[in-house]
Coordinates of C-alpha atoms and ligand atoms in Angstrom, one line a residue:
M571 CA -19.2 -21.1 3.4
S572 CA -15.9 -21.3 5.2
I573 CA -12.7 -21.7 3.2
H574 CA -10.2 -24.4 4.0
A575 CA -7.1 -23.0 2.6
K576 CA -3.7 -24.4 1.6
H577 CA -0.2 -23.2 0.7
F578 CA 0.7 -23.1 -3.0
A579 CA 4.2 -24.1 -4.1
A580 CA 5.6 -25.5 -7.3
G581 CA 2.0 -25.4 -8.8
Q582 CA 0.6 -27.7 -6.1
W583 CA -1.9 -26.9 -3.4
R584 CA -0.7 -28.4 -0.1
K585 CA -2.3 -28.6 3.3
P586 CA 0.5 -29.0 5.9
A587 CA -0.3 -31.0 9.1
G588 CA 0.7 -28.1 11.5
K589 CA -1.3 -25.4 13.2
T590 CA -4.0 -23.3 11.5
F591 CA -5.4 -19.8 12.1
A592 CA -8.9 -18.5 11.5
S593 CA -9.8 -15.4 9.5
T594 CA -12.9 -13.7 11.1
S595 CA -15.1 -10.9 9.9
P596 CA -14.4 -7.6 11.8
A597 CA -18.1 -6.7 11.4
R598 CA -19.3 -10.0 12.8
L599 CA -16.7 -11.6 15.1
T600 CA -18.6 -14.8 15.2
E601 CA -18.4 -15.3 11.4
T602 CA -15.3 -17.3 10.3
I603 CA -14.3 -16.7 6.7
G604 CA -11.9 -19.6 6.7
E605 CA -9.1 -21.7 8.4
F606 CA -5.6 -21.2 7.0
P607 CA -2.3 -23.0 7.6
L608 CA 0.1 -21.1 9.9
G609 CA 3.2 -21.0 7.7
T610 CA 6.5 -22.1 9.2
K611 CA 10.1 -21.8 8.1
A612 CA 9.8 -25.1 6.3
D613 CA 6.8 -23.9 4.3
A614 CA 8.6 -20.6 3.4
D615 CA 11.8 -22.5 2.4
E616 CA 9.8 -24.9 0.2
A617 CA 8.1 -22.0 -1.6
V618 CA 11.4 -20.2 -2.1
A619 CA 13.0 -23.4 -3.5
A620 CA 10.0 -23.7 -6.0
A621 CA 10.4 -20.1 -7.1
R622 CA 14.2 -20.5 -7.5
K623 CA 13.6 -23.6 -9.6
A624 CA 11.1 -21.9 -11.9
F625 CA 13.1 -18.7 -12.4
P626 CA 15.4 -19.7 -15.3
A627 CA 12.6 -20.8 -17.6
W628 CA 10.4 -17.9 -16.6
R629 CA 13.2 -15.4 -17.3
R630 CA 13.8 -16.9 -20.7
T631 CA 10.1 -16.7 -21.6
S632 CA 9.3 -13.8 -24.0
R633 CA 8.4 -10.7 -22.1
I634 CA 5.3 -10.4 -24.4
L635 CA 4.2 -13.9 -23.6
R636 CA 4.6 -13.3 -19.9
A637 CA 2.5 -10.1 -20.3
E638 CA -0.2 -11.9 -22.3
L639 CA -0.9 -14.1 -19.3
F640 CA -2.0 -10.9 -17.5
D641 CA -4.6 -10.4 -20.3
K642 CA -6.1 -13.7 -19.3
L643 CA -5.9 -12.7 -15.6
A644 CA -7.8 -9.5 -16.4
Q645 CA -10.7 -11.4 -17.9
L646 CA -10.9 -13.6 -14.8
V647 CA -10.9 -10.6 -12.5
K648 CA -13.6 -9.0 -14.6
R649 CA -15.6 -12.2 -14.2
E650 CA -15.1 -12.2 -10.5
T651 CA -15.3 -8.5 -9.6
D652 CA -18.5 -8.7 -7.5
D653 CA -17.5 -11.9 -5.7
L654 CA -14.1 -10.6 -4.9
A655 CA -15.6 -7.3 -3.6
T656 CA -18.0 -9.2 -1.4
L657 CA -15.4 -11.5 0.0
M658 CA -13.1 -8.5 0.7
A659 CA -16.0 -6.7 2.5
R660 CA -16.6 -9.7 4.7
E661 CA -13.0 -10.3 5.5
C662 CA -11.6 -6.8 6.1
G663 CA -14.7 -4.8 6.8
K664 CA -14.4 -2.2 4.1
V665 CA -17.7 -1.1 2.6
V666 CA -18.5 -3.2 -0.5
T667 CA -18.5 -0.2 -2.9
E668 CA -15.0 0.6 -1.7
C669 CA -13.9 -3.0 -2.1
R670 CA -15.3 -3.0 -5.6
A671 CA -13.2 0.1 -6.4
E672 CA -10.2 -1.7 -5.0
V673 CA -10.8 -4.7 -7.3
V674 CA -11.0 -2.3 -10.2
E675 CA -7.7 -0.7 -9.1
G676 CA -6.1 -4.1 -9.1
L677 CA -7.6 -4.8 -12.5
H678 CA -6.0 -1.5 -13.8
M679 CA -2.6 -2.7 -12.6
I680 CA -3.1 -6.0 -14.4
Q681 CA -4.1 -4.1 -17.6
Y682 CA -1.1 -1.8 -17.2
V683 CA 1.2 -4.8 -16.9
F684 CA -0.3 -6.4 -19.9
G685 CA 0.5 -3.2 -21.9
T686 CA 4.0 -3.1 -20.5
G687 CA 5.0 -6.3 -22.3
R688 CA 5.1 -4.3 -25.6
M689 CA 6.7 -1.2 -24.2
P690 CA 10.5 -0.5 -24.1
M691 CA 12.5 -2.3 -21.4
G692 CA 15.6 -0.2 -21.8
D693 CA 17.2 2.7 -23.6
I694 CA 19.5 3.3 -26.6
L695 CA 22.4 5.5 -25.6
S696 CA 25.2 7.1 -27.5
S697 CA 28.9 6.2 -27.3
E698 CA 32.0 8.3 -27.7
I699 CA 33.0 5.8 -30.3
A700 CA 30.9 6.1 -33.5
E701 CA 31.1 2.4 -34.3
K702 CA 29.8 1.3 -30.9
D703 CA 26.1 0.8 -30.1
A704 CA 25.3 1.2 -26.4
F705 CA 22.2 0.1 -24.6
M706 CA 20.7 0.0 -21.1
R707 CA 18.9 -3.3 -20.7
R708 CA 16.9 -4.4 -17.6
K709 CA 17.2 -7.8 -16.1
P710 CA 15.1 -9.4 -13.3
W711 CA 16.7 -9.8 -9.9
G712 CA 15.4 -13.4 -9.5
V713 CA 13.2 -14.4 -6.6
A714 CA 11.0 -11.8 -5.0
A715 CA 9.1 -12.1 -1.7
V716 CA 5.9 -10.0 -1.7
I717 CA 4.7 -9.3 1.9
T718 CA 1.5 -7.2 2.2
P719 CA -0.9 -5.6 4.7
W720 CA -4.6 -6.2 5.3
N721 CA -6.0 -2.8 4.3
F722 CA -5.6 -3.1 0.5
P723 CA -5.6 -6.9 0.3
F724 CA -6.2 -7.0 -3.5
A725 CA -4.7 -3.9 -5.1
V726 CA -1.4 -3.7 -3.1
P727 CA -0.4 -7.4 -3.8
L728 CA -1.2 -6.8 -7.5
W729 CA 0.8 -3.6 -7.6
M730 CA 3.8 -5.7 -6.5
L731 CA 3.1 -9.1 -8.1
G732 CA 2.3 -7.7 -11.6
P733 CA 5.5 -5.7 -12.4
S734 CA 7.7 -8.4 -10.6
L735 CA 6.3 -11.2 -12.7
V736 CA 6.2 -9.4 -16.1
E737 CA 9.8 -8.4 -15.7
G738 CA 10.8 -12.1 -15.3
N739 CA 11.1 -12.6 -11.5
T740 CA 9.4 -15.4 -9.7
V741 CA 7.6 -14.7 -6.5
I742 CA 6.5 -15.9 -3.1
F743 CA 3.4 -14.0 -1.9
K744 CA 2.6 -13.8 1.8
P745 CA -0.7 -12.1 2.4
S746 CA -1.7 -10.5 5.7
E747 CA -3.0 -12.9 8.3
D748 CA -6.1 -10.6 8.5
T749 CA -7.0 -11.2 4.9
P750 CA -5.8 -14.6 3.8
A751 CA -8.9 -15.5 1.9
I752 CA -8.5 -12.7 -0.6
G753 CA -4.8 -13.6 -0.8
Q754 CA -5.7 -17.2 -1.7
R755 CA -8.2 -16.0 -4.3
I756 CA -5.5 -13.9 -6.0
V757 CA -3.2 -17.0 -6.4
E758 CA -6.1 -19.2 -7.6
L759 CA -6.8 -16.7 -10.3
F760 CA -3.1 -16.6 -11.4
E761 CA -3.2 -20.4 -11.5
E762 CA -6.4 -20.4 -13.6
A763 CA -4.8 -17.8 -16.0
G764 CA -2.1 -20.3 -16.7
F765 CA 1.0 -19.0 -14.9
P766 CA 3.5 -21.9 -14.9
A767 CA 4.2 -24.0 -11.8
G768 CA 6.5 -22.3 -9.4
V769 CA 6.3 -18.8 -10.9
I770 CA 3.9 -17.7 -8.2
N771 CA 3.9 -19.4 -4.8
L772 CA 1.8 -18.7 -1.7
V773 CA 2.7 -19.0 2.0
H774 CA 0.0 -18.1 4.6
G775 CA 0.8 -17.1 8.1
E776 CA 2.0 -14.4 10.5
A777 CA 5.3 -12.8 11.3
E778 CA 7.1 -16.2 11.5
A779 CA 6.3 -17.0 7.9
G780 CA 7.1 -13.5 6.7
E781 CA 10.4 -13.4 8.6
A782 CA 11.4 -16.9 7.3
L783 CA 11.0 -15.5 3.8
V784 CA 13.1 -12.5 4.6
R785 CA 15.9 -14.6 6.2
N786 CA 16.1 -16.9 3.2
P787 CA 19.3 -15.9 1.3
S788 CA 17.8 -17.3 -1.9
V789 CA 15.3 -14.4 -2.0
N790 CA 16.9 -11.6 -4.0
C791 CA 14.3 -8.9 -3.5
V792 CA 11.8 -8.2 -0.7
L793 CA 8.9 -6.0 -1.6
F794 CA 7.1 -4.9 1.6
T795 CA 4.1 -2.8 2.4
G796 CA 3.0 -2.5 6.0
S797 CA 4.0 -0.8 9.3
Y798 CA 7.3 1.1 9.7
E799 CA 8.3 -1.2 12.6
V800 CA 8.1 -4.4 10.4
G801 CA 9.7 -2.6 7.4
K802 CA 12.6 -1.6 9.6
R803 CA 13.1 -5.1 10.9
I804 CA 13.1 -6.5 7.3
A805 CA 15.7 -3.9 6.3
E806 CA 17.9 -4.8 9.4
I807 CA 17.7 -8.6 8.6
S808 CA 18.4 -8.0 4.9
A809 CA 21.5 -5.8 5.6
S810 CA 23.5 -9.0 6.3
I811 CA 22.3 -10.8 3.2
P812 CA 24.5 -10.1 0.1
D813 CA 22.7 -9.4 -3.2
R814 CA 19.5 -8.4 -1.3
I815 CA 17.2 -5.5 -2.5
V816 CA 14.5 -4.3 -0.1
A817 CA 11.8 -1.8 -1.1
S818 CA 9.3 -0.8 1.6
E819 CA 6.2 1.3 1.8
T820 CA 5.2 2.0 5.3
G821 CA 3.1 4.2 7.6
S822 CA 2.2 7.9 7.7
K823 CA 0.8 10.8 9.5
S824 CA -0.7 12.5 6.5
A825 CA -2.5 15.8 6.6
V826 CA -4.8 18.3 4.9
I827 CA -3.9 22.0 5.0
V828 CA -6.9 24.3 4.8
C829 CA -5.8 27.8 3.8
E830 CA -7.4 31.1 4.6
D831 CA -9.0 31.3 1.2
A832 CA -10.4 27.8 1.1
K833 CA -13.9 27.0 -0.1
L834 CA -15.4 25.8 3.2
D835 CA -17.7 23.0 1.8
L836 CA -14.9 21.6 -0.4
A837 CA -12.5 21.7 2.6
V838 CA -14.9 19.9 4.9
T839 CA -15.7 17.2 2.3
S840 CA -12.0 16.7 1.6
G841 CA -11.2 16.5 5.3
I842 CA -14.0 14.0 6.1
I843 CA -13.0 11.7 3.3
S844 CA -9.3 12.0 4.2
A845 CA -9.8 11.2 7.9
F846 CA -12.7 8.8 8.0
K847 CA -13.0 6.9 4.7
T848 CA -12.0 3.2 5.4
S849 CA -12.4 4.3 9.1
G850 CA -9.0 6.1 8.9
Q851 CA -7.2 2.9 8.0
R852 CA -5.6 3.8 4.8
C853 CA -1.8 4.4 4.7
V854 CA -2.6 7.9 3.4
S855 CA -5.5 8.6 5.9
A856 CA -5.2 12.1 7.5
G857 CA -4.6 12.1 11.2
R858 CA -4.3 15.9 11.1
I859 CA -6.2 18.8 9.5
I860 CA -4.1 22.0 9.7
V861 CA -6.5 24.9 9.4
H862 CA -5.9 28.7 9.2
E863 CA -6.8 30.3 12.5
K864 CA -9.4 32.6 10.9
L865 CA -11.3 29.7 9.5
I866 CA -10.9 27.0 12.2
D867 CA -14.1 27.8 14.3
A868 CA -16.3 27.6 11.2
Y869 CA -14.4 24.6 9.9
A870 CA -14.6 22.7 13.2
E871 CA -18.3 23.3 13.6
K872 CA -19.2 22.0 10.1
F873 CA -16.6 19.2 10.2
V874 CA -17.9 17.8 13.5
A875 CA -21.6 18.1 12.4
T876 CA -20.7 16.1 9.2
A877 CA -18.7 13.5 11.1
K878 CA -21.7 12.9 13.5
R879 CA -23.9 12.1 10.5
L880 CA -21.6 9.5 8.9
K881 CA -23.2 6.1 8.4
I882 CA -21.0 3.5 10.0
G883 CA -22.2 -0.1 9.8
D884 CA -22.5 -3.4 7.9
P885 CA -19.7 -3.4 5.2
L886 CA -22.1 -5.4 3.0
D887 CA -24.6 -2.5 2.9
A888 CA -23.5 -0.2 0.1
N889 CA -25.3 2.7 1.8
N890 CA -22.8 2.9 4.6
F891 CA -19.9 5.4 4.4
T892 CA -17.5 3.1 6.4
G893 CA -17.4 -0.1 8.3
P894 CA -15.6 -1.4 11.4
V895 CA -11.9 -1.3 12.2
I896 CA -9.9 -4.4 11.5
N897 CA -9.8 -6.2 14.9
K898 CA -10.0 -5.8 18.6
T899 CA -6.3 -5.1 19.0
A900 CA -6.6 -2.2 16.5
L901 CA -9.7 -0.9 18.3
E902 CA -8.0 -0.9 21.7
K903 CA -4.9 0.8 20.2
I904 CA -7.1 3.6 18.7
E905 CA -8.9 4.0 22.1
R906 CA -5.6 4.5 23.8
Y907 CA -4.7 7.3 21.4
N908 CA -8.1 8.8 21.8
A909 CA -7.5 9.0 25.6
L910 CA -3.9 10.3 25.0
S911 CA -5.3 13.2 22.9
K912 CA -7.1 14.5 26.1
E913 CA -4.1 13.8 28.3
E914 CA -1.9 15.8 25.9
G915 CA -4.2 18.9 26.1
G916 CA -6.6 18.4 23.2
E917 CA -10.1 20.0 23.4
I918 CA -12.3 17.0 22.6
L919 CA -15.0 18.0 20.0
L920 CA -16.4 14.5 19.4
V921 CA -15.6 11.5 21.5
G922 CA -14.8 8.3 19.6
Q923 CA -16.7 5.4 21.0
A924 CA -16.9 1.7 20.4
F925 CA -20.5 0.8 19.5
Q926 CA -22.7 -1.8 17.7
P927 CA -24.8 -0.4 14.8
D928 CA -28.6 -0.5 15.2
C929 CA -29.9 -3.8 14.0
Q930 CA -32.9 -3.4 11.8
A931 CA -35.6 -6.1 11.7
G932 CA -34.6 -9.1 9.6
K933 CA -30.9 -8.0 9.4
P934 CA -28.2 -10.0 11.1
D935 CA -26.9 -8.8 14.5
L936 CA -23.5 -7.2 14.1
R937 CA -21.1 -7.8 17.0
G938 CA -18.0 -6.3 15.6
C939 CA -15.2 -3.7 16.0
F940 CA -17.2 -0.6 15.3
L941 CA -15.7 2.7 16.4
S942 CA -17.1 6.2 15.9
P943 CA -14.9 9.2 14.8
H944 CA -12.8 11.0 17.5
I945 CA -12.1 14.7 16.8
Y946 CA -10.1 17.1 18.9
R947 CA -8.6 20.6 18.6
I948 CA -5.0 20.9 19.7
K949 CA -2.1 23.4 19.3
H950 CA 0.9 22.1 17.6
G951 CA 3.8 21.6 20.0
P952 CA 7.0 19.6 20.5
K953 CA 6.7 16.0 21.6
V954 CA 2.9 15.8 21.4
R955 CA 2.6 12.1 20.4
C956 CA -1.0 12.0 19.3
I957 CA -0.3 14.4 16.4
R958 CA 3.0 12.7 15.4
E959 CA 2.5 9.0 15.6
E960 CA 0.4 6.9 13.2
V961 CA -2.9 5.9 14.9
F962 CA -4.5 4.1 11.9
G963 CA -8.1 4.7 12.8
P964 CA -10.9 7.3 12.9
H965 CA -8.8 9.7 15.1
L966 CA -8.3 13.3 13.9
A967 CA -6.6 16.4 15.2
L968 CA -7.6 19.9 14.1
I969 CA -4.6 22.1 14.4
P970 CA -4.6 25.9 13.9
F971 CA -1.9 27.9 12.0
K972 CA -1.2 31.6 11.6
D973 CA 0.7 31.8 8.3
N974 CA 1.8 29.5 5.5
E975 CA 5.4 29.2 6.9
E976 CA 3.9 27.9 10.2
A977 CA 1.7 25.5 8.3
V978 CA 4.7 24.0 6.5
R979 CA 6.6 23.7 9.9
I980 CA 3.6 21.9 11.4
Y981 CA 3.1 19.6 8.4
N982 CA 6.7 18.6 8.3
D983 CA 7.1 18.0 12.0
T984 CA 6.5 14.3 12.0
E985 CA 8.8 11.4 11.1
Y986 CA 6.5 10.4 8.2
G987 CA 6.0 12.0 4.8
L988 CA 3.4 10.1 2.6
S989 CA 0.5 12.3 1.6
L990 CA -0.6 15.9 1.6
A991 CA -3.7 17.9 0.5
I992 CA -3.8 21.6 0.1
I993 CA -7.2 23.4 0.0
T994 CA -6.7 26.9 -1.5
E995 CA -7.8 29.0 -4.4
S996 CA -4.3 30.6 -4.9
Y997 CA -1.8 29.1 -7.3
R998 CA 1.0 30.9 -5.4
T999 CA 0.0 29.3 -2.1
M1000 CA -0.4 25.9 -3.8
R1001 CA 3.1 26.2 -5.3
Y1002 CA 4.7 27.2 -2.0
F1003 CA 3.3 24.1 -0.2
R1004 CA 4.2 21.9 -3.2
D1005 CA 7.8 22.9 -2.9
E1006 CA 8.3 23.1 0.9
C1007 CA 6.4 20.1 2.3
E1008 CA 7.8 16.6 2.5
Y1009 CA 5.5 14.0 0.9
G1010 CA 5.3 11.4 -1.8
M1011 CA 1.8 12.2 -3.1
G1012 CA 0.3 15.7 -3.1
Y1013 CA -3.3 16.7 -3.8
V1014 CA -4.9 20.2 -4.4
N1015 CA -8.5 20.8 -3.6
L1016 CA -9.0 17.1 -3.0
P1017 CA -8.8 14.6 -0.1
C1018 CA -5.2 13.3 0.6
I1019 CA -6.3 9.8 -0.4
G1020 CA -6.8 8.1 -3.8
A1021 CA -4.3 6.5 -6.2
E1022 CA -4.1 5.6 -9.8
V1023 CA -1.8 2.8 -10.9
H1024 CA 0.2 4.7 -13.5
L1025 CA 1.1 7.5 -11.1
P1026 CA 4.0 7.2 -8.6
F1027 CA 3.0 5.9 -5.2
G1028 CA 5.2 6.1 -2.1
G1029 CA 6.6 8.4 0.5
V1030 CA 9.7 9.8 2.1
K1031 CA 11.2 9.7 5.7
K1032 CA 9.6 6.8 7.7
S1033 CA 6.9 6.4 5.1
G1034 CA 9.0 4.3 2.7
N1035 CA 12.2 3.9 0.9
G1036 CA 11.7 2.2 -2.4
H1037 CA 8.3 2.9 -4.0
P1038 CA 7.5 -0.8 -4.2
S1039 CA 4.1 0.0 -5.6
A1040 CA 2.4 0.6 -8.9
A1041 CA 4.1 1.7 -12.1
G1042 CA 7.4 2.8 -10.5
L1043 CA 8.1 -0.7 -9.3
I1044 CA 10.2 -1.6 -12.3
E1045 CA 13.1 0.2 -10.6
A1046 CA 12.9 -2.2 -7.7
V1047 CA 12.3 -5.5 -9.5
T1048 CA 15.0 -5.1 -12.2
H1049 CA 18.6 -4.1 -12.4
K1050 CA 20.0 -2.1 -15.2
T1051 CA 22.8 -3.5 -17.3
A1052 CA 25.0 -1.6 -19.8
W1053 CA 25.4 -3.6 -23.1
T1054 CA 27.9 -2.3 -25.6
V1055 CA 28.5 -3.7 -29.1
N1056 CA 31.4 -2.8 -31.4
H1057 CA 30.8 -2.7 -35.2
A1058 CA 34.3 -1.8 -36.2
E1059 CA 36.9 -4.3 -37.3
E1060 CA 39.4 -3.0 -34.7
V1061 CA 39.1 -2.3 -31.0
K1062 CA 38.4 1.4 -30.1
M1063 CA 38.1 2.5 -26.5
A1064 CA 36.5 5.6 -24.9
Q1065 CA 38.4 8.4 -23.1
G1066 CA 41.2 8.0 -25.6
L1067 CA 42.5 4.8 -24.0
T1068 CA 45.2 3.4 -26.2
T1069 CA 44.6 0.0 -27.7
E1070 CA 48.1 -0.8 -28.8
V1071 CA 49.1 -4.2 -27.3
K1072 CA 52.8 -4.2 -26.6
Ligands
NAD1289 P1 2.0 -5.0 9.5 O1 3.3 -4.4 9.3 O2 1.5 -5.4 10.8 O3 1.9 -6.4 8.6 C1 2.2 -6.3 7.2 C2 2.7 -7.7 6.7 O4 4.0 -8.0 7.3 C3 1.8 -8.8 7.1 O5 1.7 -9.7 6.0 C4 2.5 -9.5 8.3 O6 2.2 -10.8 8.5 C5 4.0 -9.3 7.9 N1 4.9 -9.3 9.0 C6 4.7 -9.1 10.3 N2 5.9 -9.2 11.0 C7 6.8 -9.6 10.1 C8 8.2 -9.9 10.2 N3 8.9 -9.8 11.3 N4 8.9 -10.2 9.0 C9 8.3 -10.3 7.8 N5 6.9 -10.0 7.7 C10 6.2 -9.7 8.8 O7 0.9 -4.0 8.8 P2 -0.7 -4.1 8.7 O8 -1.3 -3.9 10.1 O9 -1.1 -5.3 8.0 O10 -1.0 -2.8 7.8 C11 -1.1 -1.6 8.3 C12 0.2 -0.8 8.1 O11 0.5 -0.8 6.7 C13 0.0 0.7 8.4 O12 1.2 1.2 9.1 C14 -0.2 1.4 7.1 O13 0.2 2.8 7.0 C15 0.8 0.5 6.2 N6 0.4 0.6 4.8 C16 1.3 1.4 4.0 C17 1.0 1.5 2.7 C18 1.9 2.4 1.8 O14 1.8 2.2 0.6 N7 2.7 3.2 2.4 C19 -0.1 0.9 2.1 C20 -1.0 0.1 2.9 C21 -0.7 0.0 4.3

C-alpha cells in the first residue's frame, strides 16, 4: 500500500496542488512507501498561522487536561506498536526489533508527559519580606517549530512534541523528508487522541519547508535535531529574529575507551553495538574506539572477527543485526570516508563494501543501500579528518593510547562532545574519565548508545546547545516568571528600599 499524504493545518488535512516527493525504502529502492507534498513557504506560513490562532485557547486549557490527552495518545500507540514498527522498518531501514524499541521509547515519553501534568510547574521561594509570597512560575513561549531527522523518526519527534504541548505551546512539526510516512502517522494519532484543531500542525518537505518555518517571525521557539550544519544555519537565521529561542541537538564523533584492565568480551560487545547498531547511523554511534596499546592487538582481532559475522540484511527480518544505510547519497559519503581512512594512513582491517544480501528462495530480492563495516587502525594525530568528522555510517577507527591522560586528549580532540563509554574495572579510572572528558552522556561498561526518556539527553561543543530532547526540554519550551504577592496592608520593599512617597 502506498500512502498519499497531505499537510495538516488548523485541524484539516490538505493536499496542495504543487510538487510531491516519494519516500522509498532504503532496503528496496523500487518500493515506494508514499507520495508526499513538497512543502513551500506558503504551506509553512499557513501552518504557523494556524498554530498562532490556536495558542491562546490551548494555553488557557488546564495543564492536567492537556496532559490527559497524552493518556489517550498512549493507548493509541500501544494499539499501533507493531504496525508503527513495521512502517518504520520499511521506511528508514532499521531492523524491526529496533523500530519496536523506538516506538516503546516514544510511548515512554508520552507516559512521562502524561504524569507531568500533575507534577509541579514552578517553585515556591522565600522573600526578604515576611509578608510576601514569591513564586517561580513557568509560561509557554507560544508557537514552536519541531524539525527532526530521519534516524529516530518516532521517538525524537515525541521527545520534542510532548513537553512542548503539555506546557501549553502549539506546534508545527516538519518530519524528515526520508521518513514522512512515520511523521504523518504521528500526527494522525494526535488527531485521533483529540488534540484540538491547530494545536499540532504538519508540514512535509525538505530544506525549503524547514527554512520557511525558521524564517517565520511568528515562531517563538525552534526545536531542532539533525546535522550540525543545518543547526548552525537555523541559529544564524534566528539571530536576527527578536523573541526567538533555538535549541539544537546535532552531530557527534562519539567514542568508547577500552582501558588496560577491561574485560575483553564486554569491551568487544560494547564496541560492536556502539559502532554498528543501526549501521552506525545513531547520533551517538561510535566512530572511534580508543584502546590501551597493551590490549589493542587482541581487541582488534576479536572485534574484526565479530564484525565479519554480523547479520546485515532485510530490516523486516528480526534475525538481522542491522539493515541498510538510509540512501545512496549517504552510502556514497561513507564510501568517500572509507577511502579517506586509507589515504590518511589507516591500516585497513576490514574493507567496507556495498553489497546486496543473499536472497533466499521465496524471499523478495533486496536492491538497497547495504554497506558492510569498515574498520581500520590509525594513530591519533592532528588534522586527521576521518577520526574527527562525523561519518554517520559503519565506519570505525581503532586508536591506540599509552596512558589515561593521552586517552582523554584523544577523546576530546574533536569538535563534538555527545557520548562516551569507558570500559574498565577501576572506579578511580572511571572517575578520572568522567571528570576530564567532554560529553553529554557517559556510560561505564556499556555501549555509548541507549537513552531513557527521564534522563538528560544532549551534548556539548558542536553536538548541541539546548538539550531539546526528553525530560530536560521543559527548560527550552517555557520561560520562567517571578510572581510576588504582598499580604501586608502596606507596601514593603526588599533591600531596605524606602516606601515613603514624598
Ligand atoms: P539533517 O540535518 O540533514 O536534517 C534534519 C532536518 O532538518 C530534516 O527535517 C531536514 O528537512 C531539515 N532541514 C534541512 N535543511 C534545513 C534548513 N535549511 N532549515 C530548516 N530545516 C532544514 O539531518 P539528518 O540527515 O536527517 O539526520 C542525521 C543527523 O542528525 C546526524 O548529524 C546526527 O548526528 C543528527 N542527530 C542528532 C541527534 C542528537 O540528539 N544529537 C539525534 C538524531 C540525529
